[in-house]
Short mmCIF file of C-alpha atoms and ligand atoms in Angstrom, two decimals:
data_model
loop_
_atom_site.label_atom_id
_atom_site.label_comp_id
_atom_site.label_asym_id
_atom_site.label_seq_id
_atom_site.Cartn_x
_atom_site.Cartn_y
_atom_site.Cartn_z
CA MET A 1 134.83 -3.55 151.51
CA GLU A 2 136.47 -6.66 151.81
CA THR A 3 138.45 -5.07 154.55
CA VAL A 4 136.05 -3.77 157.04
CA ASN A 5 135.43 -5.48 160.31
CA GLY A 6 131.77 -6.08 159.20
CA ILE A 7 129.01 -3.39 159.12
CA SER A 8 125.93 -4.22 160.63
CA ASP A 9 122.21 -4.36 159.20
CA LEU A 10 120.53 -1.26 160.02
CA PRO A 11 117.10 -2.05 161.63
CA GLY A 12 114.50 -3.40 159.28
CA ILE A 13 116.25 -3.19 155.92
CA ALA A 14 119.41 -5.81 155.38
CA LYS A 15 122.47 -4.20 153.56
CA PRO A 16 122.45 -5.24 149.56
CA ALA A 17 124.87 -6.91 148.30
CA VAL A 18 127.93 -5.62 148.00
CA ASP A 19 130.84 -5.68 145.71
CA PRO A 20 134.13 -6.77 148.13
CA ARG A 21 136.36 -3.84 146.27
CA GLU A 22 133.74 -0.97 146.56
CA PRO A 23 135.34 1.53 148.76
CA SER A 24 133.40 1.56 152.28
CA SER A 25 132.85 5.32 152.20
CA GLU A 26 130.71 4.75 148.66
CA PHE A 27 128.75 1.59 149.78
CA LEU A 28 127.88 3.61 153.32
CA ALA A 29 126.72 6.61 152.35
CA ARG A 30 124.39 4.77 149.52
CA TYR A 31 122.89 2.34 152.00
CA PHE A 32 122.16 5.04 154.73
CA ARG A 33 120.66 7.34 151.75
CA ASP A 34 118.82 4.78 150.50
CA TYR A 35 117.26 3.91 154.11
CA GLU A 36 116.58 7.22 154.64
CA GLU A 37 114.25 7.59 151.41
CA GLU A 38 112.65 4.18 152.01
CA LEU A 39 111.34 5.23 155.38
CA GLY A 40 110.64 8.68 154.53
CA LEU A 41 112.69 9.78 157.71
CA SER A 42 112.61 13.40 158.09
CA VAL A 43 116.42 14.47 158.55
CA ARG A 44 116.69 18.24 158.77
CA ARG A 45 120.31 18.96 157.23
CA PRO A 46 122.81 20.79 157.99
CA VAL A 47 121.92 21.65 161.46
CA LYS A 48 124.68 21.79 164.47
CA VAL A 49 123.48 21.59 167.79
CA ARG A 50 125.16 24.12 169.62
CA SER A 51 124.14 23.25 173.37
CA VAL A 52 121.60 21.50 175.16
CA SER A 53 120.62 22.77 178.58
CA ARG A 54 117.96 22.88 181.49
CA GLU A 55 115.19 25.17 180.73
CA ASP A 56 114.78 26.03 184.63
CA ALA A 57 112.31 28.53 183.79
CA ASN A 58 110.35 25.67 181.96
CA PRO A 59 107.82 24.33 184.10
CA ALA A 60 107.12 21.21 181.76
CA GLY A 61 110.81 20.18 182.44
CA LEU A 62 112.14 20.28 179.03
CA LEU A 63 115.60 20.77 177.52
CA GLY A 64 116.51 23.40 175.88
CA ILE A 65 118.70 23.03 172.22
CA ALA A 66 120.07 25.61 170.84
CA THR A 67 121.08 25.08 167.16
CA SER A 68 122.65 26.82 163.93
CA ASP A 69 119.03 26.95 162.61
CA GLY A 70 116.57 28.13 165.91
CA ASP A 71 116.32 27.16 169.14
CA TRP A 72 114.13 24.24 170.03
CA THR A 73 112.65 22.20 173.26
CA ALA A 74 112.70 18.76 173.86
CA GLY A 75 111.51 16.26 176.81
CA ALA A 76 114.35 14.37 175.89
CA VAL A 77 117.70 14.10 173.77
CA ILE A 78 119.07 11.18 172.02
CA ASN A 79 122.67 12.24 171.47
CA ALA A 80 124.47 10.81 168.78
CA THR A 81 127.23 12.65 167.75
CA GLY A 82 129.66 10.15 167.49
CA THR A 83 133.57 11.04 167.21
CA TRP A 84 134.52 11.77 163.93
CA THR A 85 134.26 15.41 164.39
CA ARG A 86 136.93 14.88 167.59
CA PRO A 87 140.12 13.41 166.21
CA PHE A 88 142.66 13.26 169.33
CA TRP A 89 146.24 14.72 168.44
CA PRO A 90 148.55 14.20 170.50
CA THR A 91 152.00 16.22 171.47
CA TYR A 92 155.25 15.69 170.87
CA PRO A 93 158.26 17.71 171.70
CA GLY A 94 159.32 19.62 168.18
CA GLN A 95 156.10 19.16 166.40
CA SER A 96 155.54 22.36 165.63
CA THR A 97 159.03 22.62 163.88
CA PHE A 98 158.22 19.69 161.39
CA ARG A 99 158.64 20.98 157.86
CA GLY A 100 156.81 18.28 156.32
CA ARG A 101 152.86 17.39 156.22
CA GLN A 102 151.34 16.22 159.56
CA LEU A 103 147.35 15.26 159.27
CA HIS A 104 144.75 13.27 161.24
CA VAL A 105 143.66 9.85 159.56
CA ALA A 106 139.99 11.75 160.32
CA ASP A 107 141.76 14.12 157.33
CA TYR A 108 143.00 10.91 154.86
CA VAL A 109 142.10 10.63 151.55
CA SER A 110 144.31 8.02 149.50
CA ALA A 111 147.54 6.79 149.66
CA GLU A 112 148.48 8.53 145.89
CA GLU A 113 149.15 12.05 147.77
CA PHE A 114 152.20 10.43 149.64
CA LYS A 115 153.63 9.22 146.54
CA GLY A 116 157.60 9.76 146.95
CA GLN A 117 157.78 10.65 150.32
CA HIS A 118 158.55 8.56 153.69
CA VAL A 119 155.46 8.44 155.55
CA ILE A 120 155.49 7.63 159.32
CA VAL A 121 152.41 6.28 160.66
CA VAL A 122 151.68 6.95 164.72
CA GLY A 123 149.13 4.71 166.29
CA GLY A 124 148.52 0.98 167.77
CA GLY A 125 144.75 0.48 166.27
CA ILE A 126 143.01 -0.42 163.34
CA SER A 127 142.76 2.87 161.44
CA ALA A 128 146.88 2.77 161.87
CA VAL A 129 147.32 -1.03 160.19
CA GLY A 130 144.93 0.04 157.50
CA LEU A 131 146.85 3.12 156.45
CA LEU A 132 149.89 1.61 156.46
CA ASP A 133 148.42 -1.54 154.25
CA GLU A 134 147.43 1.09 152.00
CA ILE A 135 150.25 3.65 151.96
CA SER A 136 152.86 0.86 151.61
CA ARG A 137 151.87 0.10 148.76
CA VAL A 138 152.93 3.21 147.10
CA THR A 139 155.71 4.34 148.97
CA THR A 140 158.18 3.40 152.13
CA THR A 141 156.09 3.90 155.57
CA SER A 142 157.62 3.10 159.44
CA TRP A 143 154.93 2.35 162.31
CA PHE A 144 154.96 3.77 165.96
CA THR A 145 153.13 2.94 168.53
CA ARG A 146 153.33 3.13 172.49
CA ARG A 147 153.09 -0.28 173.28
CA GLU A 148 153.61 -3.72 171.36
CA PRO A 149 150.41 -4.19 169.49
CA VAL A 150 147.88 -7.03 170.39
CA TRP A 151 146.99 -9.41 167.56
CA ARG A 152 144.57 -11.85 167.79
CA ASP A 153 144.39 -14.86 165.22
CA GLU A 154 140.99 -16.09 165.91
CA GLU A 155 137.88 -14.37 163.89
CA PHE A 156 136.10 -11.40 166.03
CA ASP A 157 133.15 -13.16 166.45
CA ALA A 158 129.92 -12.72 168.38
CA ARG A 159 131.51 -13.64 171.79
CA ALA A 160 134.20 -11.75 171.69
CA GLY A 161 132.14 -8.61 170.18
CA HIS A 162 130.22 -9.59 173.78
CA ASP A 163 133.42 -9.44 175.79
CA ALA A 164 134.64 -6.13 174.07
CA VAL A 165 131.46 -4.50 175.09
CA ALA A 166 130.98 -5.67 178.53
CA LEU A 167 134.36 -4.23 179.01
CA VAL A 168 133.78 -0.72 177.90
CA GLU A 169 130.16 -1.08 179.75
CA GLU A 170 132.19 -1.67 182.67
CA ARG A 171 134.13 1.30 182.18
CA VAL A 172 131.40 4.04 181.80
CA ARG A 173 129.22 2.42 184.49
CA ARG A 174 132.00 3.45 186.83
CA GLY A 175 132.00 6.87 185.48
CA LEU A 176 135.26 6.37 183.57
CA PRO A 177 135.84 7.98 180.08
CA PRO A 178 136.06 5.10 177.42
CA GLN A 179 139.69 3.69 176.12
CA SER A 180 140.46 3.32 172.60
CA VAL A 181 138.59 0.75 170.72
CA VAL A 182 141.76 -1.33 170.37
CA SER A 183 142.28 -1.77 174.03
CA VAL A 184 139.27 -4.28 173.90
CA THR A 185 139.11 -5.98 170.88
CA GLY A 186 142.80 -6.44 169.65
CA LEU A 187 143.97 -6.34 166.10
CA ILE A 188 142.67 -8.73 164.13
CA TRP A 189 144.60 -10.46 161.47
CA THR A 190 143.13 -10.18 157.99
CA PRO A 191 144.29 -11.80 154.60
CA ALA A 192 145.08 -8.28 153.70
CA PHE A 193 147.16 -7.18 156.82
CA LYS A 194 148.55 -10.52 156.94
CA ALA A 195 150.08 -9.63 153.35
CA ALA A 196 151.31 -6.27 154.47
CA ALA A 197 152.95 -7.87 157.49
CA ALA A 198 154.98 -10.28 154.56
CA ARG A 199 155.63 -6.87 153.11
CA GLY A 200 157.28 -5.41 155.92
CA ALA A 201 154.79 -2.99 155.99
CA LEU A 202 153.76 -4.11 160.03
CA ASP A 203 156.98 -3.91 161.82
CA ARG A 204 156.32 -1.77 164.51
CA GLN A 205 159.05 0.84 166.12
CA PRO A 206 158.39 2.22 169.84
CA MET A 207 157.56 5.96 170.23
CA PHE A 208 160.17 8.25 168.41
CA THR A 209 161.32 10.90 171.52
CA SER A 210 160.73 14.09 169.39
CA ILE A 211 159.89 15.54 165.92
CA GLU A 212 162.70 17.71 164.24
CA PRO A 213 162.37 19.54 160.63
CA GLY A 214 163.23 16.47 158.66
CA GLY A 215 162.03 13.73 160.75
CA VAL A 216 161.52 12.09 164.14
CA ARG A 217 164.58 11.44 166.67
CA LEU A 218 164.19 7.51 167.68
CA ALA A 219 163.85 5.86 171.15
CA ASP A 220 167.49 4.38 170.30
CA GLY A 221 169.16 8.07 169.23
CA GLY A 222 168.79 7.39 165.73
CA PHE A 223 166.98 9.70 163.10
CA GLN A 224 164.35 8.34 160.44
CA PRO A 225 163.36 11.28 158.03
CA ALA A 226 160.50 11.61 156.95
CA GLY A 227 158.05 13.82 154.48
CA ALA A 228 154.52 13.17 156.24
CA ILE A 229 153.44 12.01 159.37
CA VAL A 230 150.12 10.43 159.59
CA TRP A 231 148.12 10.76 163.00
CA ALA A 232 146.08 6.98 163.60
CA THR A 233 145.66 8.28 167.39
CA GLY A 234 141.96 7.71 167.79
CA PHE A 235 139.04 10.31 168.39
CA ARG A 236 136.95 11.51 171.76
CA ALA A 237 133.67 11.24 172.32
CA GLU A 238 131.76 14.75 170.53
CA LEU A 239 130.16 16.01 173.57
CA GLU A 240 130.98 19.64 173.81
CA HIS A 241 127.39 20.79 173.18
CA LEU A 242 126.14 19.13 176.31
CA ALA A 243 128.66 21.15 178.63
CA PRO A 244 125.71 23.60 180.24
CA LEU A 245 124.36 20.19 181.43
CA HIS A 246 127.29 19.30 183.47
CA LEU A 247 127.04 15.55 182.61
CA ARG A 248 130.89 14.66 183.74
CA GLY A 249 131.94 13.41 186.54
CA HIS A 250 134.79 12.86 188.83
CA GLY A 251 136.38 9.91 187.04
CA GLY A 252 136.50 12.08 183.83
CA GLY A 253 133.11 10.24 181.80
CA ILE A 254 130.00 10.31 182.24
CA VAL A 255 128.21 7.80 184.82
CA MET A 256 125.83 5.47 182.45
CA GLU A 257 123.09 3.53 183.32
CA GLY A 258 122.74 1.61 179.70
CA THR A 259 122.39 4.19 177.12
CA GLN A 260 120.86 6.43 179.94
CA VAL A 261 122.68 9.43 181.49
CA ALA A 262 122.46 8.02 185.23
CA SER A 263 121.86 11.91 186.58
CA GLU A 264 120.02 12.75 183.67
CA PRO A 265 117.35 10.56 182.42
CA ARG A 266 116.31 13.21 179.76
CA VAL A 267 119.13 12.49 178.32
CA HIS A 268 120.54 9.47 176.30
CA LEU A 269 124.05 8.46 174.44
CA VAL A 270 123.88 6.26 171.93
CA GLY A 271 127.20 5.52 170.03
CA TYR A 272 129.10 6.52 173.39
CA GLY A 273 130.97 3.40 175.45
CA PRO A 274 129.65 0.42 174.93
CA SER A 275 127.41 1.21 171.68
CA SER A 276 130.32 2.90 169.78
CA SER A 277 129.94 0.59 166.75
CA THR A 278 127.49 0.21 164.23
CA ILE A 279 126.12 -3.00 166.38
CA GLY A 280 126.25 -1.46 169.56
CA ALA A 281 124.58 1.60 168.15
CA ASN A 282 121.75 -0.32 166.88
CA ARG A 283 120.78 -2.16 170.23
CA ALA A 284 121.75 0.88 171.91
CA GLY A 285 119.05 3.17 169.75
CA ARG A 286 116.03 0.52 170.81
CA ALA A 287 116.96 0.59 173.80
CA ALA A 288 117.47 4.27 174.46
CA VAL A 289 113.47 5.34 172.22
CA ALA A 290 112.32 2.25 174.93
CA ALA A 291 113.50 3.95 177.95
CA ILE A 292 112.04 7.77 177.17
CA LEU A 293 108.91 6.18 175.78
CA LYS A 294 108.50 5.82 179.71
CA LEU A 295 109.43 9.23 180.64
CA PRO A 296 106.49 11.09 182.46
CA GLY A 297 104.68 13.56 179.33
CA ILE A 298 105.92 11.74 176.39
CA SER A 299 103.82 9.66 173.79
CA PRO A 300 104.77 7.67 170.96
CA ALA A 301 105.33 9.82 167.47
CA ALA A 302 101.90 10.34 165.68
CA THR A 303 103.38 8.98 162.90
CA PRO A 304 105.41 6.35 163.50
CA VAL A 305 108.04 4.84 160.96
CA SER A 306 107.23 1.16 160.03
CA TRP A 307 108.31 -1.38 158.00
CA GLY A 308 107.65 -4.29 156.01
C1 FAD B 401 138.81 3.66 160.39
C2 FAD B 401 137.35 2.96 161.19
C3 FAD B 401 136.96 2.20 160.67
C4 FAD B 401 135.97 1.22 161.28
N1 FAD B 401 135.46 0.01 160.87
C5 FAD B 401 134.40 -0.48 161.06
C6 FAD B 401 133.99 -1.68 161.09
O1 FAD B 401 134.01 -1.97 160.13
N2 FAD B 401 132.48 -1.87 161.36
C7 FAD B 401 132.07 -0.84 162.57
O2 FAD B 401 130.83 -1.37 162.88
N3 FAD B 401 132.28 -0.16 162.77
C8 FAD B 401 133.82 0.48 162.25
N4 FAD B 401 134.02 1.40 163.04
C9 FAD B 401 133.23 2.11 163.73
C10 FAD B 401 131.94 3.06 163.03
O3 FAD B 401 132.38 3.81 161.68
C11 FAD B 401 131.50 4.15 164.28
O4 FAD B 401 131.16 3.25 165.59
C12 FAD B 401 130.28 4.59 163.81
O5 FAD B 401 130.43 4.98 162.45
C13 FAD B 401 129.35 5.07 164.72
O6 FAD B 401 128.53 6.10 164.24
P1 FAD B 401 127.62 7.10 165.38
O7 FAD B 401 126.32 7.22 164.38
O8 FAD B 401 127.63 6.60 166.61
O9 FAD B 401 128.48 8.21 165.11
P2 FAD B 401 129.05 9.07 163.76
O10 FAD B 401 128.97 8.17 162.52
O11 FAD B 401 130.39 9.66 164.06
O12 FAD B 401 128.09 9.99 163.26
C14 FAD B 401 128.01 11.34 163.87
C15 FAD B 401 127.00 12.10 163.77
O13 FAD B 401 126.51 13.35 164.27
C16 FAD B 401 127.18 14.37 163.65
N5 FAD B 401 126.96 16.14 164.99
C17 FAD B 401 128.53 15.76 165.70
N6 FAD B 401 128.41 16.81 166.48
C18 FAD B 401 127.29 17.28 166.16
C19 FAD B 401 126.39 18.53 166.92
N7 FAD B 401 126.46 19.23 167.61
N8 FAD B 401 125.09 18.89 165.68
C20 FAD B 401 124.80 17.93 164.99
N9 FAD B 401 125.20 17.08 164.61
C21 FAD B 401 126.59 16.39 164.57
C22 FAD B 401 128.48 14.24 162.90
O14 FAD B 401 128.77 15.15 162.19
C23 FAD B 401 127.81 13.10 162.15
O15 FAD B 401 127.14 13.23 161.42
C24 FAD B 401 135.28 2.02 161.77
C25 FAD B 401 135.78 3.35 162.49
C26 FAD B 401 136.86 4.19 161.75
C27 FAD B 401 137.49 5.26 162.50
#
């Protein structure tokens, strides 16, 4: 937890005190589980939504939702499917010839797995830097990025957060796909990252030109042998199940008005674009509910969730 950027409180129940040495994956799972229990939220799981479509034959103007656990209809949908299930892998010449292990950061478990191998980390975001920090403690690493990473010395405060959100908001209002998180936040020098840099673990090299069975061919023609390549190259929004609604415009993204899809008032995207962070998702959730309650035919839940 000491290396995370900051986890926002869920609405109504503040985060409990946390041991800075606890892995964030364990802390977050516990906090969310306790939240669900405390509020008595009824979450159906596991259920995969396969598609959301317009029920043209349906006079009430409902949306049809096909899932792994039967079909549903709804007057509105708040889509909060994140990005975690859509890791993005770029392609490089010779990639399939690599004899070592290639994995995306989404499949990374622990640095211990790489002991004794030289590990290449690709990507200019916080995931790459976090991995380099961890893996360089147990073995040798190289870091490759397309552009020179942009570091910021000052703290990522509320003002910086506001500016970053405004940049993303502007893109999605114009119907462009959101860009990587790091392109609007930059990389923040935490004490852990400063220590990694002092160990030489954050010496960035320009992208390699191709992948060969035993390593990568460098931009200057040299060769870097490697046993593993970790792609920390980001994620895309998981929106495949919304394809029948044809929400994407000419810019390749979805034109948004706040959390609402501009062309479909019954669909709100929470965690997409400007709301894709724990703080953004909180605010966006509230805004989406308020907007949906104004739709004709929608009434507040019979048993509203409340907290003291
Ligand atoms: C390495 C890393 C570090 C980060 N650090 C921070 C940090 O310090 N602070 C911070 O605020 N944020 C941080 N973030 C970002 C934060 O994790 C995300 O912003 C947050 O998880 C987004 O929450 P979400 O609920 O929108 O999406 P997710 O957490 O991705 O949840 C989406 C859920 O929808 C489910 N789903 C997807 N498709 C379907 C479907 N078809 N049917 C049913 N369910 C589906 C998924 O299984 C998942 O459970 C970090 C992210 C990464 C990758």
